[in-house]
PDB file of C-alpha atoms in Angstrom:
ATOM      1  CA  UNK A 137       0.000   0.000   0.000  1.00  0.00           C
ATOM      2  CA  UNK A 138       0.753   3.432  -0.533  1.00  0.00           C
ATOM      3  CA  UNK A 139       1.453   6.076   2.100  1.00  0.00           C
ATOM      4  CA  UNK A 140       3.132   9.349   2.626  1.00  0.00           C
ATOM      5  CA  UNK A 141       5.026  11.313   5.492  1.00  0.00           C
ATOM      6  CA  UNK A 142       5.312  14.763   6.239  1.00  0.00           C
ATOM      7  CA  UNK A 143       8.274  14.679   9.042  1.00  0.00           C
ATOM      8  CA  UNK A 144       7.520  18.194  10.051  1.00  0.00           C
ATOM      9  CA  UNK A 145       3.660  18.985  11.249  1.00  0.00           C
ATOM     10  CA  UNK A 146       5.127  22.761  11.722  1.00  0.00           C
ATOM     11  CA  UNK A 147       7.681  25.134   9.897  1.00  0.00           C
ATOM     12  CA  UNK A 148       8.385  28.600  10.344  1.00  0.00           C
ATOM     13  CA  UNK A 149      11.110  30.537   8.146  1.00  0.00           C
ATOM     14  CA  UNK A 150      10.833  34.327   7.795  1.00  0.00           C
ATOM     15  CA  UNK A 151      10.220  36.521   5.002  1.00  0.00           C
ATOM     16  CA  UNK A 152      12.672  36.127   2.202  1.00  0.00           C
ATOM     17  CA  UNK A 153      14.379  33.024   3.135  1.00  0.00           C
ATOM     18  CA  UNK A 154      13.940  29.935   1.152  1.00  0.00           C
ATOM     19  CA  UNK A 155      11.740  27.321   2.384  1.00  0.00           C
ATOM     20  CA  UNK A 156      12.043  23.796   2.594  1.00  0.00           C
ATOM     21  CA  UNK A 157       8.756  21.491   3.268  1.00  0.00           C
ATOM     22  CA  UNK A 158       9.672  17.815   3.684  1.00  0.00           C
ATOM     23  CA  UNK A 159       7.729  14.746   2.108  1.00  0.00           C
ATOM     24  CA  UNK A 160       8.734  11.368   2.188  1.00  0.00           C
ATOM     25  CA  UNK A 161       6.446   8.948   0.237  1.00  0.00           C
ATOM     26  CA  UNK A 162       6.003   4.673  -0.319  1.00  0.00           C
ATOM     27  CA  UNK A 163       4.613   2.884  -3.223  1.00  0.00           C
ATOM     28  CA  UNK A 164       4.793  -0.132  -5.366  1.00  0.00           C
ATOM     29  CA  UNK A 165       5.589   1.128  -8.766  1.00  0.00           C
ATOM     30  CA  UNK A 166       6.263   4.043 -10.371  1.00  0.00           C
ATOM     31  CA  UNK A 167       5.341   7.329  -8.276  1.00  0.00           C
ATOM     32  CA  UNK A 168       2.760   9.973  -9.507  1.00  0.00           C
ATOM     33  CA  UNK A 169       3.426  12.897  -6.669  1.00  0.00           C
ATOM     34  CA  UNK A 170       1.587  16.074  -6.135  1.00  0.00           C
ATOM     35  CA  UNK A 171       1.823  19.272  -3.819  1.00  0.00           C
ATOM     36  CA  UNK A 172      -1.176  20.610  -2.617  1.00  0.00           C
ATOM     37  CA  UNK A 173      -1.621  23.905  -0.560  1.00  0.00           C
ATOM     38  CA  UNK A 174      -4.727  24.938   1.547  1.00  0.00           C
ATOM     39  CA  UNK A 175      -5.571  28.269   2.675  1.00  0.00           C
ATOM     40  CA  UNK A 176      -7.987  28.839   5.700  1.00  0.00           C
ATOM     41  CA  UNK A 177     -11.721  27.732   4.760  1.00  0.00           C
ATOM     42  CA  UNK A 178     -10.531  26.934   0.830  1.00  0.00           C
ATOM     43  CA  UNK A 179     -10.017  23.896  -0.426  1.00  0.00           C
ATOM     44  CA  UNK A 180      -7.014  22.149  -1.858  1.00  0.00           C
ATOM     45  CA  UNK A 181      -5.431  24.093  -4.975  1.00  0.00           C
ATOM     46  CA  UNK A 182      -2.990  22.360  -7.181  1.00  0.00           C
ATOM     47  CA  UNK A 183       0.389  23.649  -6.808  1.00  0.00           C
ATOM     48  CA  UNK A 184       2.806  20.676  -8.476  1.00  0.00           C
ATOM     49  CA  UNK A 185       3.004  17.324  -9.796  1.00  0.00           C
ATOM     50  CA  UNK A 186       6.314  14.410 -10.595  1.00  0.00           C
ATOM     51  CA  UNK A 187       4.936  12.303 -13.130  1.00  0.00           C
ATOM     52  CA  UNK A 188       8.574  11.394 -14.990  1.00  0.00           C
ATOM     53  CA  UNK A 189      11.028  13.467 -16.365  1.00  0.00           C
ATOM     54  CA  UNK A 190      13.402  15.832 -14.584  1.00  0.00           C
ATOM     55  CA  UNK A 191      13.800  15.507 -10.901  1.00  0.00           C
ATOM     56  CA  UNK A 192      13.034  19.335 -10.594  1.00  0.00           C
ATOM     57  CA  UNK A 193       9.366  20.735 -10.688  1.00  0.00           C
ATOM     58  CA  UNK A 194       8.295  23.847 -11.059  1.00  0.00           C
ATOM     59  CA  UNK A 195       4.846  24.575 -10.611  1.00  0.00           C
ATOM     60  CA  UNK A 196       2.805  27.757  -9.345  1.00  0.00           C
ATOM     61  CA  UNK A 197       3.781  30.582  -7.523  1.00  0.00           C
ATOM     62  CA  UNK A 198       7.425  30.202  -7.514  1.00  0.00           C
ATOM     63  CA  UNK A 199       7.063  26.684  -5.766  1.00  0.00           C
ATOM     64  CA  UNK A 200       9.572  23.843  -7.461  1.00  0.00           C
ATOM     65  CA  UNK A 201       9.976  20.415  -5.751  1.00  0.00           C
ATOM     66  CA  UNK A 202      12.692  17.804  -6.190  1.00  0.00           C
ATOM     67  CA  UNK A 203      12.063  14.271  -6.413  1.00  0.00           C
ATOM     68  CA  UNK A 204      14.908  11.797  -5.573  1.00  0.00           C
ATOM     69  CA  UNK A 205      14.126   8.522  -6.249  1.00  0.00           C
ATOM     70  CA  UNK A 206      16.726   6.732  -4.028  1.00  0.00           C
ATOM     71  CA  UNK A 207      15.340   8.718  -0.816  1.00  0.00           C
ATOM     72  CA  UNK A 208      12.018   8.469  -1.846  1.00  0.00           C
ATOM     73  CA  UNK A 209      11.252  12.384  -1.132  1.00  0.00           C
ATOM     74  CA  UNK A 210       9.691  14.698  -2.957  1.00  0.00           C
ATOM     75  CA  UNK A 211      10.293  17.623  -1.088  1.00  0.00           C
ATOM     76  CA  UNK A 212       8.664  21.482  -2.008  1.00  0.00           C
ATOM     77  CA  UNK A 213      10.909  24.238  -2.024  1.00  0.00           C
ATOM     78  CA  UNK A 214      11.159  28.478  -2.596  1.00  0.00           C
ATOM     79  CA  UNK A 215      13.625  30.421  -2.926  1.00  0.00           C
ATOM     80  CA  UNK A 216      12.364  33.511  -1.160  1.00  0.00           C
ATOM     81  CA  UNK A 217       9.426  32.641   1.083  1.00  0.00           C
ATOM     82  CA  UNK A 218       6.328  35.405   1.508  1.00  0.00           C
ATOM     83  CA  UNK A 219       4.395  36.123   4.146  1.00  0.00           C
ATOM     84  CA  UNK A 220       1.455  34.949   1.704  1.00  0.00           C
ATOM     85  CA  UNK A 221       2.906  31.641   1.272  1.00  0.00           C
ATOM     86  CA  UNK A 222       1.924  31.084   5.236  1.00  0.00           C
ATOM     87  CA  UNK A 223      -0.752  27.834   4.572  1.00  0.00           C
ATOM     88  CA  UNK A 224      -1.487  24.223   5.069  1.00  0.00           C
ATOM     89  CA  UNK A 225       0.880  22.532   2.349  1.00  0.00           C
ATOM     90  CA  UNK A 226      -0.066  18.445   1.287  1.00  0.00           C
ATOM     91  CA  UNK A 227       1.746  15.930  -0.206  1.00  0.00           C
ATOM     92  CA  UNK A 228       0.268  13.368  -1.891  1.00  0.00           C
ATOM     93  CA  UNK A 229       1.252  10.321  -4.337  1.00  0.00           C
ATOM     94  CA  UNK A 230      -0.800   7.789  -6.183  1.00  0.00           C
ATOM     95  CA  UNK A 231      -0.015   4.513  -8.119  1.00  0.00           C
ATOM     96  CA  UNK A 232      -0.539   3.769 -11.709  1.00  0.00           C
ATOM     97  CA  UNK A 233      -4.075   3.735 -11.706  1.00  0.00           C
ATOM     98  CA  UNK A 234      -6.636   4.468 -14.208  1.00  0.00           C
ATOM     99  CA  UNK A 235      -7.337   7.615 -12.481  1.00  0.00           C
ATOM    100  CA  UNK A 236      -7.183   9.225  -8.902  1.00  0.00           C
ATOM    101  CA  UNK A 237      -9.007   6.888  -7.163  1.00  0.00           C
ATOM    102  CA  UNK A 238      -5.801   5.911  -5.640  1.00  0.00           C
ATOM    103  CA  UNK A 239      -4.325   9.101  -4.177  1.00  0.00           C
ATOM    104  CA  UNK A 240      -3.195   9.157  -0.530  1.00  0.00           C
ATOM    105  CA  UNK A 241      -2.423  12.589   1.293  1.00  0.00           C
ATOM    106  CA  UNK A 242       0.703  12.988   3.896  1.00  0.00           C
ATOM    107  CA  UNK A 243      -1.222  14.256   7.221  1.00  0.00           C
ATOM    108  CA  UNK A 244      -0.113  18.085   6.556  1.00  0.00           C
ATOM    109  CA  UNK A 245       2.444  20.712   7.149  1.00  0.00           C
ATOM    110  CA  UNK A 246       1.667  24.015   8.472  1.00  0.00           C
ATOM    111  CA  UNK A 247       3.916  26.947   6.840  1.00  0.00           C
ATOM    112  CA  UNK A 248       4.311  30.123   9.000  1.00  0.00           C
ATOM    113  CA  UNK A 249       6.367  32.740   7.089  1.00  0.00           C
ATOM    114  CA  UNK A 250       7.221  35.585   9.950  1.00  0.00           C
ATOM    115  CA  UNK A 251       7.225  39.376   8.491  1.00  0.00           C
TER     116      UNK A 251
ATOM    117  CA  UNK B 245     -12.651  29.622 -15.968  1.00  0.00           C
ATOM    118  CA  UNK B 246     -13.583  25.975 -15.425  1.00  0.00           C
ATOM    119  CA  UNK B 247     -14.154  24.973 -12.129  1.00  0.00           C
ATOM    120  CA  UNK B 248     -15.125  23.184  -9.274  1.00  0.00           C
ATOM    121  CA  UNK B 249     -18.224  24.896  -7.397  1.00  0.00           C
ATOM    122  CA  UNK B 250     -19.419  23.971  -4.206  1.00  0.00           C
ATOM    123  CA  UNK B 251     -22.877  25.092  -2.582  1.00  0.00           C
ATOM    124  CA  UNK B 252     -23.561  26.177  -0.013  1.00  0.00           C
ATOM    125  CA  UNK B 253     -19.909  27.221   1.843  1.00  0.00           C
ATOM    126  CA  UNK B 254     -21.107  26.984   5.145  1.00  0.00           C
ATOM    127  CA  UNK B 255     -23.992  24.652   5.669  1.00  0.00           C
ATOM    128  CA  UNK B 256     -25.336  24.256   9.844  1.00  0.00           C
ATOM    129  CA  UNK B 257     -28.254  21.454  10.230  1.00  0.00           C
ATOM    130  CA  UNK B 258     -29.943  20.270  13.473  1.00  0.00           C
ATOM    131  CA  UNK B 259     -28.574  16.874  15.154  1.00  0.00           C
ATOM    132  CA  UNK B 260     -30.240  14.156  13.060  1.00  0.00           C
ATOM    133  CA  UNK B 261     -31.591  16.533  10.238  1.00  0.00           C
ATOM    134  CA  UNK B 262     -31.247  15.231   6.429  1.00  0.00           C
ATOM    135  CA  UNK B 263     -28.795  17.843   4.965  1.00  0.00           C
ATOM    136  CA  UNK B 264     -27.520  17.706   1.199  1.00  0.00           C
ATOM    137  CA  UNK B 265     -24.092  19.569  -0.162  1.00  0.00           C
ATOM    138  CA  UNK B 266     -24.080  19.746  -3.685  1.00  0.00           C
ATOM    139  CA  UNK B 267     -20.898  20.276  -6.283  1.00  0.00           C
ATOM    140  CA  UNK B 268     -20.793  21.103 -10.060  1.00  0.00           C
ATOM    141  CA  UNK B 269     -18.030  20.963 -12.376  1.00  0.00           C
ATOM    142  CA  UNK B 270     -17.119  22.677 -15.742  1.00  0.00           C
ATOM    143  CA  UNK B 271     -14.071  20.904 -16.385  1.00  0.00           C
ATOM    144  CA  UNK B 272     -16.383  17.885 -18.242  1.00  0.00           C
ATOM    145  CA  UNK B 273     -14.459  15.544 -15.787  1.00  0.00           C
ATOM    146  CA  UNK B 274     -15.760  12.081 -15.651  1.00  0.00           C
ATOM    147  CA  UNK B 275     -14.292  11.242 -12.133  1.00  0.00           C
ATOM    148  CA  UNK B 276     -15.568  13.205  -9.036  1.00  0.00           C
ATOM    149  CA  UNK B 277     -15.026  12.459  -5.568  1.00  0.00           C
ATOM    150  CA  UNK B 278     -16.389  13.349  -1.986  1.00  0.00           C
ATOM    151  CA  UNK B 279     -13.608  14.243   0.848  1.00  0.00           C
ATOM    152  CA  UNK B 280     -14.192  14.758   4.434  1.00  0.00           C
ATOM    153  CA  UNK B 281     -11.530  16.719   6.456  1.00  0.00           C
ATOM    154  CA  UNK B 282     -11.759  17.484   9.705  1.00  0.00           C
ATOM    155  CA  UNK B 283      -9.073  19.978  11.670  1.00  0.00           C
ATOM    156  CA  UNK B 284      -6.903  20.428   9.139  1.00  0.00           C
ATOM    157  CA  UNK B 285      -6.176  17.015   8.702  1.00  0.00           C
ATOM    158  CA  UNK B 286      -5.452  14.884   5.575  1.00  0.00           C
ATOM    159  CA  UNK B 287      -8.594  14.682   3.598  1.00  0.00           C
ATOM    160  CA  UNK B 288     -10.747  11.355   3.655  1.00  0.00           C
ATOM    161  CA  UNK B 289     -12.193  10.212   0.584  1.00  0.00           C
ATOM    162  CA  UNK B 290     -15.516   8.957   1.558  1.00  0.00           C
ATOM    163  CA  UNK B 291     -16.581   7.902  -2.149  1.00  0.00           C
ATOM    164  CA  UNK B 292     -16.079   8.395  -5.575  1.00  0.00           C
ATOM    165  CA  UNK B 293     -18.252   8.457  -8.920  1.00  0.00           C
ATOM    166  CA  UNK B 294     -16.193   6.812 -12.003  1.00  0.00           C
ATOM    167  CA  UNK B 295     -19.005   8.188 -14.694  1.00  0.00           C
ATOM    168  CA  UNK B 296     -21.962   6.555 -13.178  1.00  0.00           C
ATOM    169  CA  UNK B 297     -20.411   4.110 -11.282  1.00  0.00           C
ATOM    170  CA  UNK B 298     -20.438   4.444  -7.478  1.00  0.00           C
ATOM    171  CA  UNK B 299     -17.245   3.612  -5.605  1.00  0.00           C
ATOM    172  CA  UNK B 300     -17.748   3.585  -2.077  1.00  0.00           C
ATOM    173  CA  UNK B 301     -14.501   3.640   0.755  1.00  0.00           C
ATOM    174  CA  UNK B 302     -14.785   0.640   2.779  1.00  0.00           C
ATOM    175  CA  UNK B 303     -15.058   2.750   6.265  1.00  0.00           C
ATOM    176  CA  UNK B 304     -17.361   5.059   4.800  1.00  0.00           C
ATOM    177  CA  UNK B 305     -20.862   5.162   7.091  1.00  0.00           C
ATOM    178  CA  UNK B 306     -23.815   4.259   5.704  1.00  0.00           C
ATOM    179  CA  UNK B 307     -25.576   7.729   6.466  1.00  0.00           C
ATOM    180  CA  UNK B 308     -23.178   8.956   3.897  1.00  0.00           C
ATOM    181  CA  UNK B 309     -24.876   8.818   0.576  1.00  0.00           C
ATOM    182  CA  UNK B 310     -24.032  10.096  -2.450  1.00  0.00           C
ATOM    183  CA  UNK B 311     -26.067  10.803  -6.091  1.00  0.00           C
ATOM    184  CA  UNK B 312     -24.796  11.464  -9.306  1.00  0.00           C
ATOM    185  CA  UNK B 313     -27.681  12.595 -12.123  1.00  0.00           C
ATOM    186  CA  UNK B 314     -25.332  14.142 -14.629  1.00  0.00           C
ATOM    187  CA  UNK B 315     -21.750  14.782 -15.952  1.00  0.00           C
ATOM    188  CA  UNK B 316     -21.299  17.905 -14.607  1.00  0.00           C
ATOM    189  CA  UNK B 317     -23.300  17.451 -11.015  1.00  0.00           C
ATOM    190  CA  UNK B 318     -22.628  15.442  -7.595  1.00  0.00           C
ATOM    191  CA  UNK B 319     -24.321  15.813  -4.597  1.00  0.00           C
ATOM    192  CA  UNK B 320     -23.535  14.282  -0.881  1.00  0.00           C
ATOM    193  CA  UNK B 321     -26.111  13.495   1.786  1.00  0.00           C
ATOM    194  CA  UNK B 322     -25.886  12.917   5.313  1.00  0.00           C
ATOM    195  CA  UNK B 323     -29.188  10.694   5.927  1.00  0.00           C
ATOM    196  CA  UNK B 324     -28.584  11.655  10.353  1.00  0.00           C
ATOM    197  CA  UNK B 325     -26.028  13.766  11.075  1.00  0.00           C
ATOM    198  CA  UNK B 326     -24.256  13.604  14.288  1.00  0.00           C
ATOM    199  CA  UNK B 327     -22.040  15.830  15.969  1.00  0.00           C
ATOM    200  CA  UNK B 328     -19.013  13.811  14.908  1.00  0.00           C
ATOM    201  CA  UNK B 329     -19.776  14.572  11.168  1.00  0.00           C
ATOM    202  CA  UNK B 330     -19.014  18.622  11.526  1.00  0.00           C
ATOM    203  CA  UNK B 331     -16.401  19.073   8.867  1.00  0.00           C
ATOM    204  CA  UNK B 332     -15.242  20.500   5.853  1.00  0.00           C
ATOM    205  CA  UNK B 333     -16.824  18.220   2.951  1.00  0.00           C
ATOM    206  CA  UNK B 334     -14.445  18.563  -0.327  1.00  0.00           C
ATOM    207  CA  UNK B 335     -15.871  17.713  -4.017  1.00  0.00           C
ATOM    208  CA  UNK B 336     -12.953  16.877  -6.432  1.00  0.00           C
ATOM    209  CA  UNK B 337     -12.459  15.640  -9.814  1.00  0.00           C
ATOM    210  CA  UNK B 338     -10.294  14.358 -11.862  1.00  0.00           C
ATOM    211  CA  UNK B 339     -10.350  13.481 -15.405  1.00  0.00           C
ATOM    212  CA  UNK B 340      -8.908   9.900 -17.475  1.00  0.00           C
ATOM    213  CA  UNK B 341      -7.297  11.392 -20.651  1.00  0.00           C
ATOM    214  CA  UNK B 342      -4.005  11.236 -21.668  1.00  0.00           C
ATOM    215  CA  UNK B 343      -1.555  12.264 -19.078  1.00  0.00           C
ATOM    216  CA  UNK B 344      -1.755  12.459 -15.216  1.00  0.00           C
ATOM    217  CA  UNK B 345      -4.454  14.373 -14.057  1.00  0.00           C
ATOM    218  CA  UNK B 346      -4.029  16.258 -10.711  1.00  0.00           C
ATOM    219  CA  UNK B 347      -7.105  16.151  -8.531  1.00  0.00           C
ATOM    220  CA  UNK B 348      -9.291  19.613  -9.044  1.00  0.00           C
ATOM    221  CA  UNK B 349     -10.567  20.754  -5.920  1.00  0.00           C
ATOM    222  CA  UNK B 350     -13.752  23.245  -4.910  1.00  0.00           C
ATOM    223  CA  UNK B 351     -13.578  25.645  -1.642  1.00  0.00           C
ATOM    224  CA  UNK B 352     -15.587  23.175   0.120  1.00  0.00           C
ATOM    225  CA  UNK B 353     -18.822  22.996   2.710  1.00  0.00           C
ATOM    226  CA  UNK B 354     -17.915  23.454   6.041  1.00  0.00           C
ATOM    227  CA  UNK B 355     -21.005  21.636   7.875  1.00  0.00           C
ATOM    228  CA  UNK B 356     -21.255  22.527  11.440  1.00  0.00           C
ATOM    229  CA  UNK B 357     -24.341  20.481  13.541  1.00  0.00           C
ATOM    230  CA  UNK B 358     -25.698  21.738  16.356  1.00  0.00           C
TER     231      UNK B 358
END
């Protein structure tokens, strides 16, 4: 089965510093990986996805992640964090599948970026 | 844009009341799913509609129900809600093309039950 880890439930980094938010995933198979980010009574807005390829993402809003295979991470990163970046980030993977009926989430980090 | 709209955003019902959450897509997605996240916690897929076909989680309660009438429409009901089911409730979909399609997500229904 499938699952994903988010080491860190909290990080805090202030504004302009890059950011680091950890994932750590397990599956059987190739890896389909996504970032997620949630902002306070939204729901979950697309920010990233691995399918194959290059082992560095970019995706919205300056985010990029890098997947390493032999570590099985997929870990988000910026290069200059904003106060507006300060959210509930998700990691999530699925399997080959048809579709997403497969996709598991990591429980959650909570970014704080401090003015 | 196409989207993923969910009505109402903030729904409260009575202990034990019927209530219904409805979603409705634009993106012509066949797939469309029903989360429940509680506490900013991982969401919980509670069931999923494959075009017509009804995929229900295992340790999903039967007062969850769910109805699907067209492409582009999904609705959730909670047959007796307790206090235990106040949450955010998540529509998603997701479509089977070529490529890998990330899930789509609306703003959500928070349902509080008093």
């Amino acid at each position: 089965a499938q699952s994903v880890a988010q080491p860190e439930d909290q990080v805090n980094v202030a504004e302009g510093n890059p950011l680091t938010v950890k994932c750590t995933y397990s599956v059987s198979g190739n890896p389909y990986l996504f970032w997620y980010v949630q902002y306070p009574n939204r729901g979950l807005q697309f920010l990233l996805k691995y399918i194959t390829g290059d082992n560095l993402v970019k995706g919205s809003y300056g985010f990029e992640a890098e997947f390493n295979k032999s570590q099985t991470s997929f870990h988000l990163k910026k290069p200059s964090a904003l106060v507006s970046d300060s959210a509930l980030y998700f990691c999530a993977v699925r399997d080959g599948g048809d579709y997403g009926q497969n996709f598991v989430f990591g429980p959650g980090t909570r970014l704080s970026v401090l003015p | 844009d196409a989207m993923v709209i969910q009505n109402p955003r903030y729904q409260v019902t009575q202990f034990g009341k019927p209530v219904t959450l409805s979603c409705s897509q634009t993106l012509n997605h066949n797939v469309m799913y029903w989360y429940q996240q509680k506490s900013s916690q991982a969401p919980k897929l509670l069931f999923h509609y494959y075009d017509k076909d009804f995929n229900n989680e295992a340790d999903t309660p039967d007062n969850f129900q769910s109805r699907r009438p067209n492409t582009s429409f999904c609705f959730l009901d909670i047959r007796s809600p307790g206090l235990g089911d106040a949450a955010m409730y998540l529509c998603a979909t997701s479509g089977t093309g070529t490529g890998v399609s990330p899930l789509h997500f609306g703003n959500g229904t928070r349902l509080t039950v008093t």
